[in-house]
XYZ file of C-alpha atoms in Angstrom:
439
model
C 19.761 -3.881 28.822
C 18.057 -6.012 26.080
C 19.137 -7.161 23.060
C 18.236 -5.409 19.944
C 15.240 -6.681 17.689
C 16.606 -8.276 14.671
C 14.043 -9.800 11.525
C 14.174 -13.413 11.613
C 10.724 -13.529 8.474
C 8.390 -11.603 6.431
C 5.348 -13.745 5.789
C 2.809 -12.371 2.801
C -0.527 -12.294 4.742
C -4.521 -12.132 4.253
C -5.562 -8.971 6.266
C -8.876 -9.676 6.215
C -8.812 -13.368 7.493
C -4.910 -13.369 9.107
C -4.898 -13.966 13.177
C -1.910 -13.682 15.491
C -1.489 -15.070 18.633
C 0.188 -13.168 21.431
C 1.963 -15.449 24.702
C 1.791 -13.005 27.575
C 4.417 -13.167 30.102
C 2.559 -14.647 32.823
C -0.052 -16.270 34.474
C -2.123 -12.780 34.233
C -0.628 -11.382 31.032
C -3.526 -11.603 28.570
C -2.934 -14.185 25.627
C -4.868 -15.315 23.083
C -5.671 -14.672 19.516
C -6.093 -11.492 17.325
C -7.574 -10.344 13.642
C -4.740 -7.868 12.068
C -7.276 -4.535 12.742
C -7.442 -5.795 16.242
C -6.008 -3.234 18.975
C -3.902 -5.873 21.487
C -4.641 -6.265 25.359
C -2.660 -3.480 27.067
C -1.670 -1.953 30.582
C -3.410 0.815 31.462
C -0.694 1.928 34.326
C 2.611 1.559 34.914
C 1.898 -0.834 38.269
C -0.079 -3.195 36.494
C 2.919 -3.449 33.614
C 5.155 -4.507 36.399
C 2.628 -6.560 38.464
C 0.628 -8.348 35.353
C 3.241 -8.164 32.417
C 6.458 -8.582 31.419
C 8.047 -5.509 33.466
C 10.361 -3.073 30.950
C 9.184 -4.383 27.549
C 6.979 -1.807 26.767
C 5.009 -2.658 22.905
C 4.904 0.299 20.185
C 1.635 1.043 18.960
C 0.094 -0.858 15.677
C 2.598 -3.979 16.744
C 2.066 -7.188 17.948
C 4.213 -8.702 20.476
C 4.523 -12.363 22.286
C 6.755 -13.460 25.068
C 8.618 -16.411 23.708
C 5.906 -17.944 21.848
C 4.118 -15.758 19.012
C 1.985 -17.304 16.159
C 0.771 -16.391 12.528
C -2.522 -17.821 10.807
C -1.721 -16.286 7.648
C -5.233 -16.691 6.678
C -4.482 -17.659 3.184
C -4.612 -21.509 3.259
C -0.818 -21.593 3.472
C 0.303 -22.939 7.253
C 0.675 -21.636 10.757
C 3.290 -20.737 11.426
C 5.199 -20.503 15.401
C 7.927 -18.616 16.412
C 9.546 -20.256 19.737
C 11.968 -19.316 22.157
C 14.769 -21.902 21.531
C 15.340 -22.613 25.507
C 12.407 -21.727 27.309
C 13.395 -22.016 30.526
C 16.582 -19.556 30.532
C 15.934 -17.128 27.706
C 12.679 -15.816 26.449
C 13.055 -13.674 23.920
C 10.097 -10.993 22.732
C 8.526 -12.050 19.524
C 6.716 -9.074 17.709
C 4.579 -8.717 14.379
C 4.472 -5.767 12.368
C 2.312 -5.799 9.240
C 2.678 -3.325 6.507
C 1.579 -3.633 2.917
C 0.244 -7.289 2.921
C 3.131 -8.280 4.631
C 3.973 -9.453 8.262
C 7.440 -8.846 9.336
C 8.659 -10.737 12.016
C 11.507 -9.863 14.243
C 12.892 -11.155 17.946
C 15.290 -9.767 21.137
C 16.483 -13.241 21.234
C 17.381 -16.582 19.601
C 14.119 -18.053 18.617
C 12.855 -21.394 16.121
C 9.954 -21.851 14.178
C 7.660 -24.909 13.463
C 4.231 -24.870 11.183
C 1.512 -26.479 11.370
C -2.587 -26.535 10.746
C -4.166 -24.351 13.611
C -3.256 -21.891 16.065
C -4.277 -23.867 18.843
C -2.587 -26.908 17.121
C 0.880 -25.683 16.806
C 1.060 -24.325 19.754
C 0.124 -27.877 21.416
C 2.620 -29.357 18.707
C 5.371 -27.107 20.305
C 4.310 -28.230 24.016
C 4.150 -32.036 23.037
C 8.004 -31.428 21.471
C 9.378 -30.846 25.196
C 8.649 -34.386 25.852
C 7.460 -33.562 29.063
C 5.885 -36.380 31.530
C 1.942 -36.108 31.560
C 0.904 -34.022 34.595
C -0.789 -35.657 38.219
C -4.331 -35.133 37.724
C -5.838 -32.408 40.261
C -7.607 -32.965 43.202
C -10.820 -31.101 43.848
C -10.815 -27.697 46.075
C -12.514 -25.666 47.933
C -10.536 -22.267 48.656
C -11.736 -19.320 51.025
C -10.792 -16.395 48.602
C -13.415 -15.409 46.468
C -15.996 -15.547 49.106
C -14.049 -13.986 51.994
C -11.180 -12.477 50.144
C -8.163 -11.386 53.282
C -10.773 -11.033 55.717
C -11.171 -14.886 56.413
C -11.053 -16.128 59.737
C -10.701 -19.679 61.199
C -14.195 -20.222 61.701
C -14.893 -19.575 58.134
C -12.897 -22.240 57.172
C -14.491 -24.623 60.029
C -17.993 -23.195 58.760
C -17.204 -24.556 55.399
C -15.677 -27.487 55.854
C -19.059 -29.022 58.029
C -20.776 -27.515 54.813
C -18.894 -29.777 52.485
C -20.850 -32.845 54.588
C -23.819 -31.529 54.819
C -24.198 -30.642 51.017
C -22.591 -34.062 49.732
C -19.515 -32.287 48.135
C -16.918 -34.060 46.525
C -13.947 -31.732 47.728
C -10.502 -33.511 48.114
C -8.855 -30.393 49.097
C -9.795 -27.192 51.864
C -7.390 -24.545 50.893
C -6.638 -21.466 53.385
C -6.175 -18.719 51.022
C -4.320 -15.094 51.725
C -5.644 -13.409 55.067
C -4.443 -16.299 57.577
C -1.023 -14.822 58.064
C 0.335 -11.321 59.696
C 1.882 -9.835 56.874
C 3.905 -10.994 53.226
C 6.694 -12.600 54.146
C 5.679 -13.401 57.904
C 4.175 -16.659 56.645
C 4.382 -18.573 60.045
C 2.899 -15.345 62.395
C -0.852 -15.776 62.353
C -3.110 -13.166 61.805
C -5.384 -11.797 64.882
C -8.329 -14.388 63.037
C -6.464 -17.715 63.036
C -5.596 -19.626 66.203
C -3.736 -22.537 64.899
C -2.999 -23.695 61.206
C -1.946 -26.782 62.680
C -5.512 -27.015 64.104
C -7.064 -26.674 60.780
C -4.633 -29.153 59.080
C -6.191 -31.697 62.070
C -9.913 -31.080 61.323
C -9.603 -30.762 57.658
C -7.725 -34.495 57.494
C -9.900 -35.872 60.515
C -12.854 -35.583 57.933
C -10.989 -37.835 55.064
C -9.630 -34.378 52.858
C -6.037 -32.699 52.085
C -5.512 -29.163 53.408
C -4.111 -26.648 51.437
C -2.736 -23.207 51.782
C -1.772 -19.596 50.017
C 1.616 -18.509 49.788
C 3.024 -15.336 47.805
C 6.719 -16.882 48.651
C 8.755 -14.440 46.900
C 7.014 -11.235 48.308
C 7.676 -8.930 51.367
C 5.724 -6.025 52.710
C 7.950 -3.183 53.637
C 5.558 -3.159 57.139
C 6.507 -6.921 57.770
C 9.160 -8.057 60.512
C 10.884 -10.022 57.031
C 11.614 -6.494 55.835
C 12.556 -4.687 59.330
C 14.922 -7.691 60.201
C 16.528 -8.647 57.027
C 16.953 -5.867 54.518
C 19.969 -8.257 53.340
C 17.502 -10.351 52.174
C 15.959 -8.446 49.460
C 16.700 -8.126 45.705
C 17.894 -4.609 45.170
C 18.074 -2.044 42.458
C 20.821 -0.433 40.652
C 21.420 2.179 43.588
C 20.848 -0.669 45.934
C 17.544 -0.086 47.405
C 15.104 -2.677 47.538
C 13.781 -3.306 44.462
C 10.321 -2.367 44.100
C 8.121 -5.290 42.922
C 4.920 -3.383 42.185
C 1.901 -1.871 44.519
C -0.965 -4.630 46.010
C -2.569 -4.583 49.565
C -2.440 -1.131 49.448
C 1.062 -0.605 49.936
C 4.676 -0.968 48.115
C 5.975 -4.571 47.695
C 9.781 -6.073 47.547
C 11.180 -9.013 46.329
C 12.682 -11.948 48.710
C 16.517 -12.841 47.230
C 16.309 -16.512 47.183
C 19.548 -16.472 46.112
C 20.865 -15.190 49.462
C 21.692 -18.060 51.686
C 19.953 -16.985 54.729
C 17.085 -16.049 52.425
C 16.582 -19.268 51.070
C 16.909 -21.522 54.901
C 14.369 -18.891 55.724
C 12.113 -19.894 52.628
C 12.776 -23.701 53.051
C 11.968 -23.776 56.738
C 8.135 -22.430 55.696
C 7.685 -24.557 53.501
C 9.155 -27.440 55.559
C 6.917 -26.322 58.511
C 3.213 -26.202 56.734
C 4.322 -29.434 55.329
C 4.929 -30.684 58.935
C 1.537 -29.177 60.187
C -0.133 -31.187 57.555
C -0.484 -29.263 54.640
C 0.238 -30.775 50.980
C -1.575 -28.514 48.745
C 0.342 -25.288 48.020
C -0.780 -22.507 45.822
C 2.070 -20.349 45.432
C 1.222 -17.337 44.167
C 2.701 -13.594 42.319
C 5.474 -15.557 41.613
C 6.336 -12.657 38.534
C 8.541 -11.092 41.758
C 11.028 -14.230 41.669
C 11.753 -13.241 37.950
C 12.201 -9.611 38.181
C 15.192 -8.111 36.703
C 17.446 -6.766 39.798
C 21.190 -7.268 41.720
C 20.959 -11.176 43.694
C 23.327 -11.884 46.432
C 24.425 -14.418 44.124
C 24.697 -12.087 41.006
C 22.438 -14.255 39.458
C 19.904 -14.110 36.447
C 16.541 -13.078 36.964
C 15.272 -16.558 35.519
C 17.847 -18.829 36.713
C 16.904 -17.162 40.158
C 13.653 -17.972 39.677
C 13.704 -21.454 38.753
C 16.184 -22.228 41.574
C 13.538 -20.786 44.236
C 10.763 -22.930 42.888
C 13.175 -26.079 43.572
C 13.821 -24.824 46.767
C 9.910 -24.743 47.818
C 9.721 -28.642 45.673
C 12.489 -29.669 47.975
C 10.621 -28.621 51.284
C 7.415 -30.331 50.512
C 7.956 -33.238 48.816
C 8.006 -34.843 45.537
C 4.410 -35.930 46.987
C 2.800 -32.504 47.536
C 0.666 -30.854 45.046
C 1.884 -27.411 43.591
C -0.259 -25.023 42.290
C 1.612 -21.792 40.591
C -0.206 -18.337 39.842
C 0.980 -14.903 38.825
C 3.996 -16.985 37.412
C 6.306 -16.554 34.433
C 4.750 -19.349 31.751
C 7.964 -19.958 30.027
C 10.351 -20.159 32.469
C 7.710 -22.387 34.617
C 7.504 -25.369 32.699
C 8.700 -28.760 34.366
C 8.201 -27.447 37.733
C 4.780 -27.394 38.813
C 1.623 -29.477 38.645
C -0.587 -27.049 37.968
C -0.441 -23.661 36.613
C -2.987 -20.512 36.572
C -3.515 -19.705 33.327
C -5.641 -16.449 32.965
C -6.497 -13.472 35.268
C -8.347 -14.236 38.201
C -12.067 -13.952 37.869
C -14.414 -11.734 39.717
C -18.214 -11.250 40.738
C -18.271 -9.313 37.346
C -16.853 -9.645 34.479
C -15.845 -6.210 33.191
C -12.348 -5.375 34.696
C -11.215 -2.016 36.156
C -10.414 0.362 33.618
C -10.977 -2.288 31.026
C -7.428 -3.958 31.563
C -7.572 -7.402 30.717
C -4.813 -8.560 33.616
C -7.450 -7.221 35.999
C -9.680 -9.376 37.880
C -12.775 -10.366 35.749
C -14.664 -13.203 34.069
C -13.970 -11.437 30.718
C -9.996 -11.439 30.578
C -10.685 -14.797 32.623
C -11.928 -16.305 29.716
C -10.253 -14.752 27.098
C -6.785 -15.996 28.552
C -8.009 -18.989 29.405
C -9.134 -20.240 26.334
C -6.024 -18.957 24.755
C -4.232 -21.161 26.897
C -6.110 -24.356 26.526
C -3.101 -25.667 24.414
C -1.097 -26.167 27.794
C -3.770 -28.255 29.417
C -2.258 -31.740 30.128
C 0.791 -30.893 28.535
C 2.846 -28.708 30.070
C 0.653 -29.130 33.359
C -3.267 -29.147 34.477
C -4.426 -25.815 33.621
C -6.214 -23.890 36.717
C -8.900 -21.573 34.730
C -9.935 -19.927 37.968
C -12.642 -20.547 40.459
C -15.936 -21.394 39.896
C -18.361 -19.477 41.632
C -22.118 -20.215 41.874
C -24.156 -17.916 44.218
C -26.714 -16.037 43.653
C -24.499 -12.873 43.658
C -22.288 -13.269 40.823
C -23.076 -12.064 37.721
C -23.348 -14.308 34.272
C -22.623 -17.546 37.039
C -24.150 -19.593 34.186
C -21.904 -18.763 31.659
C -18.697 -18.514 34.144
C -19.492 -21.969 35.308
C -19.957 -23.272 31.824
C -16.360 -21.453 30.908
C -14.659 -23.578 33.749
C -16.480 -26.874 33.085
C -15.208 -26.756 29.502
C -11.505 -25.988 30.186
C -11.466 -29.875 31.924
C -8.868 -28.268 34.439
C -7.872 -27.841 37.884
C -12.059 -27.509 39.783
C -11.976 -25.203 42.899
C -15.109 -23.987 44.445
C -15.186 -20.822 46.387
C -18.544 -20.019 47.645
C -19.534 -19.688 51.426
C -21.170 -22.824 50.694
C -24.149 -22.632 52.979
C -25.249 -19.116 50.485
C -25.533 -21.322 47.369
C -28.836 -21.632 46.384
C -29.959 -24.365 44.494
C -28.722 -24.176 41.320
C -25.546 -23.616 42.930
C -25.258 -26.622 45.251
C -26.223 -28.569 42.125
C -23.845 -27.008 39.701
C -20.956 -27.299 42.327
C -21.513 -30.737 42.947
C -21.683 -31.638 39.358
C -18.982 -29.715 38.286
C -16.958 -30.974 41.176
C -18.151 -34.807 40.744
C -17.358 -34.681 36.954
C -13.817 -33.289 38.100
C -13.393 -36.027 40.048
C -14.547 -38.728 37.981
C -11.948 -37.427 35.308
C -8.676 -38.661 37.719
């Protein structure tokens, strides 16, 4: 049960010239900046509130609401001002706006603080530079096989590619195996029927002078996997002690791995410990909103503390060393653990998303996130706006590659490289040599 709202300010506002900012959840909750008249991103269904924003926290009509960090240009020359959640990491309260009469009142679930300042944008980075935390490692460059081959890539894609990288003259530090190498969620270490040997890849990729990398979605199980026929135990339940349901992807229902359970966690540690053993020290982890849903832990843990203890567990298995990329992930509740966070929706081909739901895959919501989120860049990690993509085939790849260029992020390429025409070998090498020159 959540707490109930109480007011913690009424601010007198401009309603022609006020802007609020809204904090989404998550890596795919849309965030970024609003005028008063402004109708506020959305779900459109009930999957995508559990899968792309903050599950049970439904937002009343007409109202404004951010998760832990919410933000008022008043729009009268008087300051921003920034209502924070006063521990991050444990407890993040939901901020929301309501304006009525020429005022905005302000109100919270949860203990929160407030700071001012001169600039949305501003604050917000004067709020991140407060947690004193140490300046992120800068990113190596990347190519990853998702946006070209999405889960039907095989080994000799990634083989294809990485002879590509050579004979284009392609500054790319990293090849990352993205999801379609394994049997099923949670069966991280079965191969699919296209992969012969991640070990094998992990050889060739470092045999040429780069890192290899690889997809995980470590706190997910499909119900079809042998996870899920073997070890019920080993999922979060619900209140009548089913497995909880952690949304719909793939095509089919997903649950939720208990790290908290002891056998649960070896499990997850021995994966982790294994790719790093085969080679591997880039790790996307990724839908990482399923280690923070609400639901009954072996433990009898919090959803957040459970969390934050499972993203320790997969730091412990691969080394201070290793690079770790997070996606899909609570923002809050993330902070100090990774190197590099996803910060919008993923992009697309196109840039309209399905039913106009801006958590759905498209350069639109992309960019609209993204650039709400620049604040975070460099301070509380390198921000990952997304692939570029530069063949022929995507739509607006001009203005998509100029989008990622300017964030000054995390640069990951994910073209079948030998389909780039021109233009895109150029702007991929560019992009990716600028990247590079950056570290």
């Amino acid at each position: 049960m959540h707490n109930p709202f109480t007011p913690v300010a009424s601010v007198l506002v401009d309603p022609r010239r006020a802007r609020v900012h809204e904090e989404g959840w998550q890596s795919w909750s849309p965030s970024g900046t609003y005028a008063l008249d402004a109708t506020p991103y959305r779900p459109t269904n009930d999957n995508w509130a559990t899968v792309c924003y903050r599950p049970g926290r439904t937002v009343p009509a007409g109202v404004f609401q951010g998760e832990g960090l919410l933000a008022l240009d008043p729009g009268d020359g008087s300051p921003v001002r920034l209502w924070a959640a006063a521990d991050p990491l444990h407890e993040v309260p939901s901020i929301r706006l309501t304006v009525r009469d020429g005022h905005a009142g302000v109100e919270a679930d949860g203990p929160v603080k407030e700071w001012t300042g001169t600039g949305i944008q501003q604050v917000l980075a004067q709020w991140a530079d407060g947690l004193a935390l140490s300046a992120p490692r800068p990113a190596p460059t990347v190519w990853c096989s998702w946006y070209e081959y999405f889960t039907a890539v095989t080994e000799d894609d990634i083989h294809e590619n990485l002879r590509a990288m050579e004979t284009l003259d392609l500054p790319i530090d990293v090849v990352q195996i993205d999801d379609g190498y394994q049997s099923a969620l949670g069966d991280w270490l079965t191969l699919s029927g296209r992969f012969r040997s991640r070990e094998g890849i992990a050889d060739a990729v470092r045999a040429r002078g780069r890192r290899a990398g690889i997809w995980t979605a470590p706190f997910l199980v499909a119900p079809e996997s042998a996870l899920a026929a073997e070890h019920r135990e080993w999922l979060v339940r619900d209140a009548d002690g089913d497995p909880l349901r952690a949304g719909r992807n793939w095509g089919h229902d997903l649950y939720a791995l208990d790290t908290t359970h002891p056998a649960a966690a070896a499990y997850l540690s021995d994966v982790f410990a294994t790719l790093r053993a085969e080679g591997y020290d880039y790790f996307k982890v990724d839908f990482l909103y399923a280690g923070a849903l609400e639901g009954v832990r072996h433990s009898g843990a919090d959803a957040l503390t459970a969390y934050r203890s499972g993203i320790a567990l997969i730091r412990e298995a691969i080394g201070a060393d290793a690079y770790l990329l997070g996606c899909g992930a609570p923002i809050l509740p993330s902070i100090g653990l990774f190197d590099a966070m996803r910060v919008s929706p993923d992009t697309a081909p196109h840039r309209r998303p399905e039913a106009d739901d801006f958590s759905q895959p498209g350069q639109d919501p992309a960019e609209f996130t993204g650039a709400g989120r620049q604040w975070q860049h460099g301070r509380l990690w390198v921000n990952d706006p997304d692939c570029l993509m530069a063949r022929p085939a995507v739509e607006t790849r001009e203005r998509w590659a100029a989008h990622v260029e300017a964030t000054g992020g995390l640069m990951a390429s994910s073209d079948r490289l030998l389909s780039l025409d021109r233009w895109g070998v150029d702007t991929t090498r560019r992009l990716l040599t600028s990247a590079g020159a950056t570290r």
